[in-house]
mmCIF file of C-alpha atoms in Angstrom:
data_model
loop_
_atom_site.group_PDB
_atom_site.id
_atom_site.type_symbol
_atom_site.label_atom_id
_atom_site.label_comp_id
_atom_site.label_asym_id
_atom_site.label_seq_id
_atom_site.Cartn_x
_atom_site.Cartn_y
_atom_site.Cartn_z
ATOM 1 C CA MET A 1 25.922 7.976 1.654
ATOM 2 C CA ILE A 2 26.080 8.993 -2.028
ATOM 3 C CA ALA A 3 29.212 6.907 -2.566
ATOM 4 C CA GLN A 4 27.541 3.884 -0.981
ATOM 5 C CA GLU A 5 24.465 4.268 -3.182
ATOM 6 C CA LEU A 6 26.654 4.560 -6.285
ATOM 7 C CA LYS A 7 28.489 1.394 -5.295
ATOM 8 C CA GLU A 8 25.261 -0.483 -4.695
ATOM 9 C CA GLN A 9 23.239 0.766 -7.650
ATOM 10 C CA VAL A 10 25.576 1.935 -10.429
ATOM 11 C CA TRP A 11 28.856 -0.021 -10.385
ATOM 12 C CA GLY A 12 27.128 -3.324 -11.099
ATOM 13 C CA MET A 13 25.387 -1.878 -14.145
ATOM 14 C CA LEU A 14 28.699 -0.450 -15.388
ATOM 15 C CA GLN A 15 30.427 -3.808 -14.972
ATOM 16 C CA LYS A 16 27.645 -5.616 -16.843
ATOM 17 C CA GLY A 17 27.708 -3.059 -19.656
ATOM 18 C CA GLU A 18 24.104 -2.084 -18.998
ATOM 19 C CA ILE A 19 25.138 1.565 -18.881
ATOM 20 C CA LYS A 20 28.160 3.201 -20.454
ATOM 21 C CA PRO A 21 29.596 6.614 -19.662
ATOM 22 C CA ILE A 22 30.066 9.043 -22.521
ATOM 23 C CA VAL A 23 33.769 9.842 -22.848
ATOM 24 C CA ASN A 24 34.364 13.267 -24.325
ATOM 25 C CA LYS A 25 38.144 13.532 -24.174
ATOM 26 C CA ILE A 26 41.178 11.743 -22.725
ATOM 27 C CA TYR A 27 44.215 13.635 -21.451
ATOM 28 C CA PRO A 28 47.536 12.400 -20.115
ATOM 29 C CA LEU A 29 47.947 13.304 -16.460
ATOM 30 C CA ALA A 30 50.712 15.735 -17.415
ATOM 31 C CA GLN A 31 48.064 17.827 -19.203
ATOM 32 C CA VAL A 32 45.735 18.155 -16.220
ATOM 33 C CA LYS A 33 45.779 21.951 -16.586
ATOM 34 C CA ASP A 34 44.521 21.676 -20.178
ATOM 35 C CA ALA A 35 41.837 19.193 -19.108
ATOM 36 C CA HIS A 36 40.659 21.511 -16.363
ATOM 37 C CA GLU A 37 40.509 24.489 -18.724
ATOM 38 C CA TYR A 38 38.526 22.413 -21.206
ATOM 39 C CA MET A 39 36.129 21.357 -18.469
ATOM 40 C CA GLU A 40 35.611 24.966 -17.374
ATOM 41 C CA SER A 41 34.905 26.054 -20.953
ATOM 42 C CA GLY A 42 31.506 24.398 -20.642
ATOM 43 C CA ASP A 43 31.805 23.123 -24.211
ATOM 44 C CA LEU A 44 31.508 19.422 -23.483
ATOM 45 C CA THR A 45 29.154 16.537 -23.043
ATOM 46 C CA GLY A 46 30.386 13.492 -21.200
ATOM 47 C CA LYS A 47 33.422 12.745 -19.115
ATOM 48 C CA ILE A 48 37.016 13.882 -19.251
ATOM 49 C CA ILE A 49 39.461 11.131 -18.390
ATOM 50 C CA LEU A 50 42.998 11.599 -17.093
ATOM 51 C CA ILE A 51 45.405 8.732 -17.722
ATOM 52 C CA ASN A 52 48.745 8.122 -16.097
ATOM 53 C CA ASN A 53 51.145 6.934 -18.768
#
């Protein structure tokens, strides 16, 4: 139900640029352990993104 509501109410606003997530840090997928440790530190605002490159 939550996923459906996100799809209906949030994704459209993201696509239109009406809302933008705050990106805190980007990690390569190989550094997922570091990203997780950073997330658990509690010293962040915004999202952590993992990229596969």
